[in-house]
Amino acid sequence: MGDHKQDNKGIYKIDSKLSSMTWRGYYVFLFDQHHGSIQLVKGQIATENNEIIKGEFEIDMQSIKNQNLSINNGRTELENHLKSDDFFSVNKYPKAKFTITKIKKEKDAPPGERLITGDLTIKDITHPVTFPASISFTKNSMKTSTKFKIDRTKWGIKFDSGSFFRNLGDGAISDAIGIELNVVSVK
């Protein structure tokens, strides 16, 4: 993985300033969506023989931001709604966490790509998620990038979900939330 042949054994701490996490929410029937960012606070990844062996990081749920609306066009209202009990209940559950439980190299995967499985905890509810990630090393850092979707209803986020409520019409919100992660970790 990467061009460096050194062992890369050790602990990499997540650089929250260089790392990014974005989210995307969708309507079921409308060609419309919202997207924004959320901040990785801290975390670390352990490696051995150029492979991730374990890791975890923390997400600041209070940092959730919208990036497709202007302040005059509902941005603050949407951010406050996402922070409310309808969605992430950030006053009660200010942090989310992801803990790596398994790393697998798929038979025909491109170099540096691994299948990562881990426990995602949101609102004190934990479920496993699995996603492909691209991992590369430089001399003193590691970059991990991925895109995946989760079913928000597994974490008790049911607001305007067509799976739970009828007669929502075009206003139904998809149960899927898209997540894009670019994690930079340094030794």
Short mmCIF file of N, CA and C in Angstrom, two decimals:
data_model
loop_
_atom_site.label_atom_id
_atom_site.label_comp_id
_atom_site.label_asym_id
_atom_site.label_seq_id
_atom_site.Cartn_x
_atom_site.Cartn_y
_atom_site.Cartn_z
N MET A 1 0.84 -1.17 0.00
CA MET A 1 0.00 0.00 0.00
C MET A 1 0.89 1.23 0.00
N GLY A 2 0.82 2.02 -1.03
CA GLY A 2 1.68 3.19 -1.12
C GLY A 2 3.05 2.80 -1.65
N ASP A 3 3.91 3.79 -1.83
CA ASP A 3 5.23 3.55 -2.39
C ASP A 3 6.29 3.25 -1.34
N HIS A 4 5.96 3.47 -0.08
CA HIS A 4 6.96 3.29 0.95
C HIS A 4 6.99 1.84 1.40
N LYS A 5 8.21 1.28 1.41
CA LYS A 5 8.38 -0.14 1.75
C LYS A 5 8.70 -0.32 3.24
N GLN A 6 8.77 0.78 3.99
CA GLN A 6 9.05 0.64 5.41
C GLN A 6 7.88 -0.04 6.10
N ASP A 7 8.10 -0.45 7.34
CA ASP A 7 7.10 -1.23 8.06
C ASP A 7 5.84 -0.44 8.38
N ASN A 8 5.96 0.87 8.63
CA ASN A 8 4.81 1.69 9.00
C ASN A 8 4.08 1.16 10.23
N LYS A 9 4.79 0.47 11.09
CA LYS A 9 4.18 -0.02 12.32
C LYS A 9 4.08 1.14 13.30
N GLY A 10 2.96 1.21 13.96
CA GLY A 10 2.86 2.25 14.96
C GLY A 10 1.46 2.81 15.06
N ILE A 11 1.38 3.89 15.80
CA ILE A 11 0.11 4.56 16.05
C ILE A 11 0.07 5.86 15.27
N TYR A 12 -0.97 6.02 14.50
CA TYR A 12 -1.20 7.25 13.76
C TYR A 12 -2.36 7.99 14.43
N LYS A 13 -2.13 9.25 14.78
CA LYS A 13 -3.18 10.07 15.38
C LYS A 13 -3.88 10.86 14.29
N ILE A 14 -5.19 10.90 14.36
CA ILE A 14 -5.97 11.60 13.34
C ILE A 14 -5.76 13.10 13.47
N ASP A 15 -5.44 13.73 12.36
CA ASP A 15 -5.30 15.18 12.30
C ASP A 15 -6.67 15.77 11.94
N SER A 16 -7.36 16.29 12.92
CA SER A 16 -8.73 16.77 12.70
C SER A 16 -8.79 17.98 11.78
N LYS A 17 -7.70 18.75 11.68
CA LYS A 17 -7.69 19.92 10.79
C LYS A 17 -7.54 19.52 9.33
N LEU A 18 -6.79 18.47 9.06
CA LEU A 18 -6.58 18.02 7.68
C LEU A 18 -7.64 17.00 7.23
N SER A 19 -8.33 16.41 8.18
CA SER A 19 -9.35 15.40 7.86
C SER A 19 -10.69 16.07 7.61
N SER A 20 -11.52 15.40 6.83
CA SER A 20 -12.86 15.95 6.57
C SER A 20 -13.89 14.83 6.56
N MET A 21 -15.10 15.21 6.97
CA MET A 21 -16.23 14.30 6.94
C MET A 21 -17.43 15.09 6.42
N THR A 22 -18.04 14.59 5.34
CA THR A 22 -19.21 15.26 4.80
C THR A 22 -20.40 14.30 4.80
N TRP A 23 -21.59 14.88 4.82
CA TRP A 23 -22.82 14.10 4.82
C TRP A 23 -23.71 14.59 3.69
N ARG A 24 -24.62 13.71 3.29
CA ARG A 24 -25.58 14.05 2.23
C ARG A 24 -26.91 13.36 2.57
N GLY A 25 -27.97 14.16 2.61
CA GLY A 25 -29.31 13.64 2.86
C GLY A 25 -30.18 13.85 1.63
N TYR A 26 -31.10 12.94 1.38
CA TYR A 26 -31.87 12.93 0.13
C TYR A 26 -33.36 12.91 0.41
N TYR A 27 -34.13 13.49 -0.49
CA TYR A 27 -35.57 13.30 -0.49
C TYR A 27 -35.88 12.06 -1.33
N VAL A 28 -36.98 11.38 -1.01
CA VAL A 28 -37.31 10.16 -1.74
C VAL A 28 -37.83 10.48 -3.13
N PHE A 29 -38.74 11.45 -3.25
CA PHE A 29 -39.42 11.70 -4.52
C PHE A 29 -38.98 12.98 -5.21
N LEU A 30 -38.32 13.87 -4.52
CA LEU A 30 -37.88 15.13 -5.11
C LEU A 30 -36.43 15.02 -5.56
N PHE A 31 -36.08 15.72 -6.62
CA PHE A 31 -34.68 15.78 -7.05
C PHE A 31 -34.01 16.89 -6.26
N ASP A 32 -33.89 16.66 -4.98
CA ASP A 32 -33.32 17.66 -4.09
C ASP A 32 -32.61 16.93 -2.96
N GLN A 33 -31.64 17.59 -2.40
CA GLN A 33 -30.87 17.00 -1.32
C GLN A 33 -30.19 18.10 -0.54
N HIS A 34 -29.72 17.76 0.64
CA HIS A 34 -28.92 18.68 1.44
C HIS A 34 -27.58 18.02 1.70
N HIS A 35 -26.55 18.84 1.83
CA HIS A 35 -25.25 18.30 2.18
C HIS A 35 -24.51 19.27 3.09
N GLY A 36 -23.53 18.73 3.79
CA GLY A 36 -22.77 19.56 4.71
C GLY A 36 -21.60 18.82 5.29
N SER A 37 -21.11 19.33 6.41
CA SER A 37 -19.91 18.77 7.02
C SER A 37 -20.16 18.48 8.49
N ILE A 38 -19.27 17.71 9.03
CA ILE A 38 -19.27 17.40 10.46
C ILE A 38 -17.81 17.13 10.83
N GLN A 39 -17.43 17.45 12.05
CA GLN A 39 -16.01 17.47 12.41
C GLN A 39 -15.57 16.19 13.13
N LEU A 40 -14.48 15.61 12.63
CA LEU A 40 -13.80 14.55 13.38
C LEU A 40 -13.02 15.23 14.49
N VAL A 41 -13.15 14.75 15.72
CA VAL A 41 -12.50 15.41 16.85
C VAL A 41 -11.12 14.82 17.11
N LYS A 42 -11.09 13.52 17.31
CA LYS A 42 -9.83 12.86 17.64
C LYS A 42 -9.95 11.39 17.29
N GLY A 43 -8.82 10.73 17.32
CA GLY A 43 -8.82 9.30 17.06
C GLY A 43 -7.43 8.82 16.74
N GLN A 44 -7.31 7.52 16.61
CA GLN A 44 -6.03 6.95 16.24
C GLN A 44 -6.22 5.63 15.52
N ILE A 45 -5.21 5.30 14.72
CA ILE A 45 -5.23 4.07 13.94
C ILE A 45 -3.90 3.36 14.17
N ALA A 46 -3.96 2.08 14.48
CA ALA A 46 -2.75 1.29 14.69
C ALA A 46 -2.47 0.46 13.45
N THR A 47 -1.20 0.40 13.05
CA THR A 47 -0.81 -0.38 11.88
C THR A 47 0.32 -1.35 12.23
N GLU A 48 0.40 -2.37 11.39
CA GLU A 48 1.48 -3.35 11.51
C GLU A 48 1.67 -3.96 10.13
N ASN A 49 2.92 -4.03 9.67
CA ASN A 49 3.24 -4.58 8.35
C ASN A 49 2.41 -3.93 7.24
N ASN A 50 2.34 -2.60 7.27
CA ASN A 50 1.62 -1.81 6.26
C ASN A 50 0.13 -2.12 6.20
N GLU A 51 -0.44 -2.60 7.28
CA GLU A 51 -1.87 -2.87 7.34
C GLU A 51 -2.46 -2.26 8.61
N ILE A 52 -3.66 -1.72 8.49
CA ILE A 52 -4.38 -1.26 9.67
C ILE A 52 -4.80 -2.49 10.47
N ILE A 53 -4.56 -2.44 11.77
CA ILE A 53 -4.98 -3.56 12.61
C ILE A 53 -6.12 -3.17 13.56
N LYS A 54 -6.20 -1.89 13.90
CA LYS A 54 -7.32 -1.40 14.72
C LYS A 54 -7.34 0.12 14.67
N GLY A 55 -8.43 0.67 15.16
CA GLY A 55 -8.52 2.12 15.20
C GLY A 55 -9.89 2.58 15.64
N GLU A 56 -9.96 3.83 16.02
CA GLU A 56 -11.25 4.43 16.34
C GLU A 56 -11.14 5.94 16.26
N PHE A 57 -12.29 6.57 16.01
CA PHE A 57 -12.31 8.03 16.06
C PHE A 57 -13.65 8.53 16.56
N GLU A 58 -13.61 9.78 17.00
CA GLU A 58 -14.77 10.42 17.60
C GLU A 58 -15.25 11.54 16.69
N ILE A 59 -16.57 11.70 16.62
CA ILE A 59 -17.20 12.70 15.76
C ILE A 59 -17.97 13.67 16.65
N ASP A 60 -17.77 14.97 16.42
CA ASP A 60 -18.47 16.00 17.18
C ASP A 60 -19.81 16.29 16.52
N MET A 61 -20.88 15.71 17.05
CA MET A 61 -22.20 15.85 16.46
C MET A 61 -22.72 17.29 16.54
N GLN A 62 -22.21 18.07 17.48
CA GLN A 62 -22.63 19.46 17.60
C GLN A 62 -22.06 20.34 16.50
N SER A 63 -21.08 19.81 15.76
CA SER A 63 -20.43 20.59 14.70
C SER A 63 -21.14 20.46 13.35
N ILE A 64 -22.27 19.77 13.30
CA ILE A 64 -22.93 19.52 12.02
C ILE A 64 -23.30 20.84 11.35
N LYS A 65 -22.92 20.95 10.08
CA LYS A 65 -23.16 22.16 9.29
C LYS A 65 -23.82 21.79 7.97
N ASN A 66 -24.62 22.72 7.45
CA ASN A 66 -25.19 22.61 6.12
C ASN A 66 -24.37 23.47 5.18
N GLN A 67 -24.16 23.01 3.93
CA GLN A 67 -23.35 23.77 2.99
C GLN A 67 -24.06 24.11 1.69
N ASN A 68 -25.34 23.72 1.55
CA ASN A 68 -26.02 24.02 0.29
C ASN A 68 -27.07 25.12 0.41
N LEU A 69 -27.39 25.55 1.61
CA LEU A 69 -28.34 26.64 1.80
C LEU A 69 -27.61 27.89 2.29
N SER A 70 -28.14 29.05 1.96
CA SER A 70 -27.57 30.29 2.49
C SER A 70 -28.20 30.57 3.85
N ILE A 71 -27.59 31.45 4.61
CA ILE A 71 -28.13 31.82 5.92
C ILE A 71 -29.53 32.41 5.76
N ASN A 72 -29.74 33.17 4.68
CA ASN A 72 -31.06 33.77 4.44
C ASN A 72 -32.08 32.78 3.90
N ASN A 73 -31.62 31.60 3.53
CA ASN A 73 -32.51 30.62 2.89
C ASN A 73 -32.67 29.34 3.72
N GLY A 74 -32.57 29.46 5.04
CA GLY A 74 -32.89 28.33 5.90
C GLY A 74 -31.73 27.52 6.43
N ARG A 75 -30.48 27.94 6.21
CA ARG A 75 -29.34 27.15 6.69
C ARG A 75 -29.39 26.94 8.21
N THR A 76 -29.56 28.04 8.96
CA THR A 76 -29.57 27.93 10.42
C THR A 76 -30.71 27.06 10.90
N GLU A 77 -31.88 27.22 10.29
CA GLU A 77 -33.04 26.42 10.68
C GLU A 77 -32.78 24.93 10.44
N LEU A 78 -32.19 24.59 9.29
CA LEU A 78 -31.89 23.19 8.99
C LEU A 78 -30.86 22.64 9.98
N GLU A 79 -29.79 23.41 10.23
CA GLU A 79 -28.77 22.94 11.18
C GLU A 79 -29.38 22.71 12.56
N ASN A 80 -30.22 23.62 13.02
CA ASN A 80 -30.86 23.45 14.32
C ASN A 80 -31.79 22.23 14.32
N HIS A 81 -32.49 22.00 13.19
CA HIS A 81 -33.37 20.84 13.10
C HIS A 81 -32.56 19.55 13.15
N LEU A 82 -31.43 19.50 12.44
CA LEU A 82 -30.58 18.31 12.47
C LEU A 82 -30.03 18.03 13.87
N LYS A 83 -29.81 19.10 14.63
CA LYS A 83 -29.29 18.95 16.00
C LYS A 83 -30.39 18.58 16.99
N SER A 84 -31.64 18.72 16.59
CA SER A 84 -32.77 18.50 17.50
C SER A 84 -33.05 17.01 17.70
N ASP A 85 -34.05 16.73 18.55
CA ASP A 85 -34.44 15.34 18.83
C ASP A 85 -35.08 14.67 17.61
N ASP A 86 -35.51 15.44 16.60
CA ASP A 86 -36.02 14.83 15.36
C ASP A 86 -34.93 14.05 14.64
N PHE A 87 -33.67 14.48 14.82
CA PHE A 87 -32.56 13.83 14.13
C PHE A 87 -31.50 13.32 15.11
N PHE A 88 -30.49 14.12 15.44
CA PHE A 88 -29.32 13.61 16.15
C PHE A 88 -29.27 13.90 17.65
N SER A 89 -30.21 14.65 18.19
CA SER A 89 -30.28 14.92 19.64
C SER A 89 -28.90 15.27 20.21
N VAL A 90 -28.25 16.28 19.63
CA VAL A 90 -26.85 16.54 19.96
C VAL A 90 -26.63 17.04 21.39
N ASN A 91 -27.65 17.64 22.00
CA ASN A 91 -27.47 18.06 23.39
C ASN A 91 -27.34 16.84 24.30
N LYS A 92 -28.08 15.81 24.02
CA LYS A 92 -28.03 14.58 24.82
C LYS A 92 -26.89 13.67 24.37
N TYR A 93 -26.60 13.65 23.06
CA TYR A 93 -25.57 12.77 22.50
C TYR A 93 -24.59 13.60 21.67
N PRO A 94 -23.69 14.35 22.33
CA PRO A 94 -22.81 15.28 21.59
C PRO A 94 -21.72 14.60 20.75
N LYS A 95 -21.43 13.34 21.04
CA LYS A 95 -20.36 12.64 20.31
C LYS A 95 -20.89 11.36 19.67
N ALA A 96 -20.35 11.04 18.51
CA ALA A 96 -20.55 9.74 17.88
C ALA A 96 -19.17 9.09 17.79
N LYS A 97 -19.14 7.79 17.55
CA LYS A 97 -17.85 7.09 17.55
C LYS A 97 -17.86 5.98 16.51
N PHE A 98 -16.71 5.76 15.89
CA PHE A 98 -16.52 4.63 14.99
C PHE A 98 -15.31 3.85 15.46
N THR A 99 -15.48 2.53 15.64
CA THR A 99 -14.39 1.65 16.07
C THR A 99 -14.21 0.55 15.04
N ILE A 100 -13.02 0.44 14.49
CA ILE A 100 -12.72 -0.59 13.49
C ILE A 100 -12.69 -1.95 14.18
N THR A 101 -13.41 -2.90 13.59
CA THR A 101 -13.43 -4.26 14.15
C THR A 101 -12.80 -5.29 13.22
N LYS A 102 -12.70 -4.96 11.92
CA LYS A 102 -12.17 -5.95 10.97
C LYS A 102 -11.68 -5.22 9.72
N ILE A 103 -10.55 -5.70 9.19
CA ILE A 103 -10.00 -5.20 7.93
C ILE A 103 -9.81 -6.40 7.02
N LYS A 104 -10.29 -6.29 5.79
CA LYS A 104 -10.18 -7.42 4.87
C LYS A 104 -9.65 -6.92 3.52
N LYS A 105 -8.72 -7.68 2.96
CA LYS A 105 -8.24 -7.40 1.61
C LYS A 105 -9.03 -8.29 0.66
N GLU A 106 -9.87 -7.66 -0.17
CA GLU A 106 -10.67 -8.42 -1.14
C GLU A 106 -9.76 -8.97 -2.23
N LYS A 107 -10.12 -10.10 -2.78
CA LYS A 107 -9.28 -10.81 -3.75
C LYS A 107 -8.91 -9.94 -4.95
N ASP A 108 -9.88 -9.26 -5.56
CA ASP A 108 -9.60 -8.49 -6.77
C ASP A 108 -9.58 -6.98 -6.53
N ALA A 109 -9.37 -6.57 -5.29
CA ALA A 109 -9.38 -5.14 -4.96
C ALA A 109 -8.15 -4.45 -5.52
N PRO A 110 -8.28 -3.17 -5.90
CA PRO A 110 -7.11 -2.40 -6.33
C PRO A 110 -6.09 -2.29 -5.19
N PRO A 111 -4.82 -2.03 -5.52
CA PRO A 111 -3.81 -1.87 -4.47
C PRO A 111 -4.23 -0.76 -3.49
N GLY A 112 -4.06 -1.02 -2.22
CA GLY A 112 -4.39 -0.01 -1.21
C GLY A 112 -5.85 0.02 -0.80
N GLU A 113 -6.70 -0.76 -1.46
CA GLU A 113 -8.11 -0.77 -1.07
C GLU A 113 -8.38 -1.93 -0.11
N ARG A 114 -9.08 -1.62 0.96
CA ARG A 114 -9.45 -2.62 1.94
C ARG A 114 -10.93 -2.48 2.27
N LEU A 115 -11.54 -3.55 2.72
CA LEU A 115 -12.91 -3.54 3.19
C LEU A 115 -12.85 -3.39 4.71
N ILE A 116 -13.38 -2.28 5.21
CA ILE A 116 -13.33 -1.98 6.64
C ILE A 116 -14.70 -2.23 7.25
N THR A 117 -14.71 -2.94 8.35
CA THR A 117 -15.93 -3.14 9.13
C THR A 117 -15.70 -2.55 10.51
N GLY A 118 -16.71 -1.90 11.03
CA GLY A 118 -16.56 -1.31 12.34
C GLY A 118 -17.91 -1.05 12.98
N ASP A 119 -17.86 -0.66 14.23
CA ASP A 119 -19.06 -0.32 14.99
C ASP A 119 -19.24 1.19 14.99
N LEU A 120 -20.38 1.64 14.45
CA LEU A 120 -20.71 3.06 14.43
C LEU A 120 -21.74 3.31 15.53
N THR A 121 -21.39 4.20 16.45
CA THR A 121 -22.28 4.55 17.56
C THR A 121 -22.78 5.97 17.37
N ILE A 122 -24.09 6.11 17.23
CA ILE A 122 -24.77 7.40 17.14
C ILE A 122 -25.93 7.35 18.12
N LYS A 123 -26.09 8.39 18.92
CA LYS A 123 -27.18 8.44 19.92
C LYS A 123 -27.14 7.22 20.85
N ASP A 124 -25.94 6.79 21.21
CA ASP A 124 -25.71 5.63 22.08
C ASP A 124 -26.27 4.33 21.51
N ILE A 125 -26.51 4.29 20.22
CA ILE A 125 -26.95 3.08 19.52
C ILE A 125 -25.80 2.64 18.61
N THR A 126 -25.41 1.39 18.69
CA THR A 126 -24.27 0.89 17.92
C THR A 126 -24.72 -0.17 16.92
N HIS A 127 -24.28 0.01 15.67
CA HIS A 127 -24.52 -0.98 14.62
C HIS A 127 -23.25 -1.12 13.79
N PRO A 128 -23.02 -2.31 13.23
CA PRO A 128 -21.86 -2.48 12.36
C PRO A 128 -22.10 -1.86 10.98
N VAL A 129 -21.05 -1.32 10.40
CA VAL A 129 -21.08 -0.84 9.01
C VAL A 129 -19.83 -1.36 8.32
N THR A 130 -19.95 -1.62 7.02
CA THR A 130 -18.83 -2.11 6.22
C THR A 130 -18.74 -1.26 4.97
N PHE A 131 -17.52 -0.88 4.59
CA PHE A 131 -17.33 -0.04 3.41
C PHE A 131 -15.92 -0.23 2.86
N PRO A 132 -15.75 -0.03 1.54
CA PRO A 132 -14.41 -0.08 0.96
C PRO A 132 -13.70 1.24 1.23
N ALA A 133 -12.41 1.17 1.49
CA ALA A 133 -11.62 2.38 1.74
C ALA A 133 -10.30 2.28 1.02
N SER A 134 -9.85 3.42 0.52
CA SER A 134 -8.54 3.53 -0.11
C SER A 134 -7.56 4.03 0.95
N ILE A 135 -6.46 3.30 1.12
CA ILE A 135 -5.49 3.62 2.17
C ILE A 135 -4.11 3.81 1.54
N SER A 136 -3.46 4.93 1.86
CA SER A 136 -2.11 5.16 1.34
C SER A 136 -1.23 5.74 2.43
N PHE A 137 0.05 5.37 2.37
CA PHE A 137 1.04 5.83 3.34
C PHE A 137 2.01 6.78 2.67
N THR A 138 2.46 7.78 3.44
CA THR A 138 3.65 8.54 3.09
C THR A 138 4.63 8.28 4.23
N LYS A 139 5.72 9.01 4.28
CA LYS A 139 6.75 8.70 5.28
C LYS A 139 6.21 8.71 6.71
N ASN A 140 5.46 9.75 7.08
CA ASN A 140 4.99 9.85 8.46
C ASN A 140 3.47 10.03 8.58
N SER A 141 2.77 9.72 7.50
CA SER A 141 1.32 9.91 7.56
C SER A 141 0.59 8.81 6.77
N MET A 142 -0.71 8.75 6.99
CA MET A 142 -1.56 7.80 6.30
C MET A 142 -2.84 8.53 5.92
N LYS A 143 -3.33 8.26 4.73
CA LYS A 143 -4.59 8.84 4.30
C LYS A 143 -5.57 7.71 4.00
N THR A 144 -6.78 7.86 4.51
CA THR A 144 -7.85 6.88 4.29
C THR A 144 -9.05 7.62 3.73
N SER A 145 -9.56 7.16 2.59
CA SER A 145 -10.69 7.81 1.94
C SER A 145 -11.77 6.79 1.65
N THR A 146 -13.04 7.19 1.84
CA THR A 146 -14.15 6.30 1.56
C THR A 146 -15.44 7.08 1.34
N LYS A 147 -16.38 6.44 0.69
CA LYS A 147 -17.75 6.92 0.55
C LYS A 147 -18.66 5.74 0.83
N PHE A 148 -19.71 5.96 1.63
CA PHE A 148 -20.67 4.89 1.89
C PHE A 148 -21.98 5.50 2.36
N LYS A 149 -23.01 4.67 2.48
CA LYS A 149 -24.30 5.12 2.97
C LYS A 149 -24.70 4.29 4.19
N ILE A 150 -25.42 4.95 5.10
CA ILE A 150 -25.99 4.24 6.23
C ILE A 150 -27.51 4.44 6.21
N ASP A 151 -28.22 3.53 6.86
CA ASP A 151 -29.67 3.64 7.03
C ASP A 151 -29.91 4.33 8.38
N ARG A 152 -30.30 5.60 8.33
CA ARG A 152 -30.42 6.40 9.55
C ARG A 152 -31.42 5.83 10.55
N THR A 153 -32.40 5.07 10.07
CA THR A 153 -33.43 4.57 10.98
C THR A 153 -32.87 3.53 11.97
N LYS A 154 -31.75 2.89 11.63
CA LYS A 154 -31.13 1.93 12.55
C LYS A 154 -30.64 2.62 13.83
N TRP A 155 -30.39 3.94 13.73
CA TRP A 155 -29.92 4.72 14.88
C TRP A 155 -31.05 5.57 15.47
N GLY A 156 -32.30 5.17 15.19
CA GLY A 156 -33.45 5.85 15.78
C GLY A 156 -33.76 7.21 15.19
N ILE A 157 -33.29 7.47 13.97
CA ILE A 157 -33.54 8.76 13.31
C ILE A 157 -34.64 8.52 12.28
N LYS A 158 -35.88 8.71 12.70
CA LYS A 158 -37.02 8.32 11.88
C LYS A 158 -37.82 9.48 11.31
N PHE A 159 -37.40 10.71 11.54
CA PHE A 159 -38.17 11.88 11.10
C PHE A 159 -38.47 11.82 9.60
N ASP A 160 -39.74 11.94 9.25
CA ASP A 160 -40.22 11.94 7.86
C ASP A 160 -39.72 10.76 7.04
N SER A 161 -39.54 9.62 7.68
CA SER A 161 -39.14 8.40 6.98
C SER A 161 -40.38 7.70 6.44
N GLY A 162 -40.39 7.43 5.16
CA GLY A 162 -41.49 6.69 4.54
C GLY A 162 -41.60 5.27 5.07
N SER A 163 -40.56 4.76 5.69
CA SER A 163 -40.59 3.42 6.28
C SER A 163 -41.44 3.37 7.55
N PHE A 164 -41.64 4.54 8.16
CA PHE A 164 -42.35 4.58 9.44
C PHE A 164 -43.62 5.43 9.41
N PHE A 165 -43.68 6.40 8.48
CA PHE A 165 -44.82 7.31 8.44
C PHE A 165 -45.47 7.29 7.06
N ARG A 166 -46.78 7.31 7.03
CA ARG A 166 -47.53 7.32 5.76
C ARG A 166 -47.97 8.75 5.44
N ASN A 167 -48.42 8.95 4.22
CA ASN A 167 -48.98 10.24 3.77
C ASN A 167 -47.97 11.39 3.84
N LEU A 168 -46.70 11.09 3.61
CA LEU A 168 -45.69 12.15 3.59
C LEU A 168 -45.62 12.83 2.23
N GLY A 169 -46.17 12.18 1.21
CA GLY A 169 -46.13 12.75 -0.13
C GLY A 169 -44.70 12.95 -0.60
N ASP A 170 -44.48 14.06 -1.31
CA ASP A 170 -43.15 14.34 -1.85
C ASP A 170 -42.14 14.72 -0.77
N GLY A 171 -42.61 14.97 0.45
CA GLY A 171 -41.71 15.41 1.51
C GLY A 171 -40.97 14.30 2.22
N ALA A 172 -41.19 13.04 1.83
CA ALA A 172 -40.51 11.94 2.50
C ALA A 172 -38.99 12.07 2.33
N ILE A 173 -38.28 11.81 3.41
CA ILE A 173 -36.83 11.89 3.39
C ILE A 173 -36.27 10.47 3.33
N SER A 174 -35.30 10.26 2.47
CA SER A 174 -34.69 8.94 2.32
C SER A 174 -34.11 8.47 3.65
N ASP A 175 -34.16 7.16 3.87
CA ASP A 175 -33.53 6.59 5.05
C ASP A 175 -32.01 6.58 4.92
N ALA A 176 -31.51 6.74 3.70
CA ALA A 176 -30.06 6.70 3.45
C ALA A 176 -29.42 8.06 3.74
N ILE A 177 -28.29 8.02 4.41
CA ILE A 177 -27.43 9.19 4.58
C ILE A 177 -26.10 8.83 3.95
N GLY A 178 -25.64 9.66 3.03
CA GLY A 178 -24.34 9.44 2.41
C GLY A 178 -23.24 10.04 3.28
N ILE A 179 -22.16 9.32 3.45
CA ILE A 179 -21.01 9.77 4.24
C ILE A 179 -19.77 9.71 3.36
N GLU A 180 -18.99 10.77 3.38
CA GLU A 180 -17.69 10.76 2.70
C GLU A 180 -16.64 11.14 3.72
N LEU A 181 -15.61 10.30 3.84
CA LEU A 181 -14.55 10.51 4.81
C LEU A 181 -13.20 10.60 4.13
N ASN A 182 -12.44 11.60 4.51
CA ASN A 182 -11.03 11.71 4.13
C ASN A 182 -10.26 11.94 5.41
N VAL A 183 -9.63 10.87 5.89
CA VAL A 183 -8.97 10.92 7.19
C VAL A 183 -7.46 10.96 6.98
N VAL A 184 -6.83 11.99 7.53
CA VAL A 184 -5.36 12.11 7.50
C VAL A 184 -4.86 11.84 8.92
N SER A 185 -3.96 10.87 9.05
CA SER A 185 -3.39 10.51 10.35
C SER A 185 -1.89 10.65 10.27
N VAL A 186 -1.29 11.10 11.37
CA VAL A 186 0.16 11.29 11.41
C VAL A 186 0.76 10.52 12.56
N LYS A 187 2.02 10.05 12.35
CA LYS A 187 2.73 9.30 13.39
C LYS A 187 3.15 10.22 14.50
#
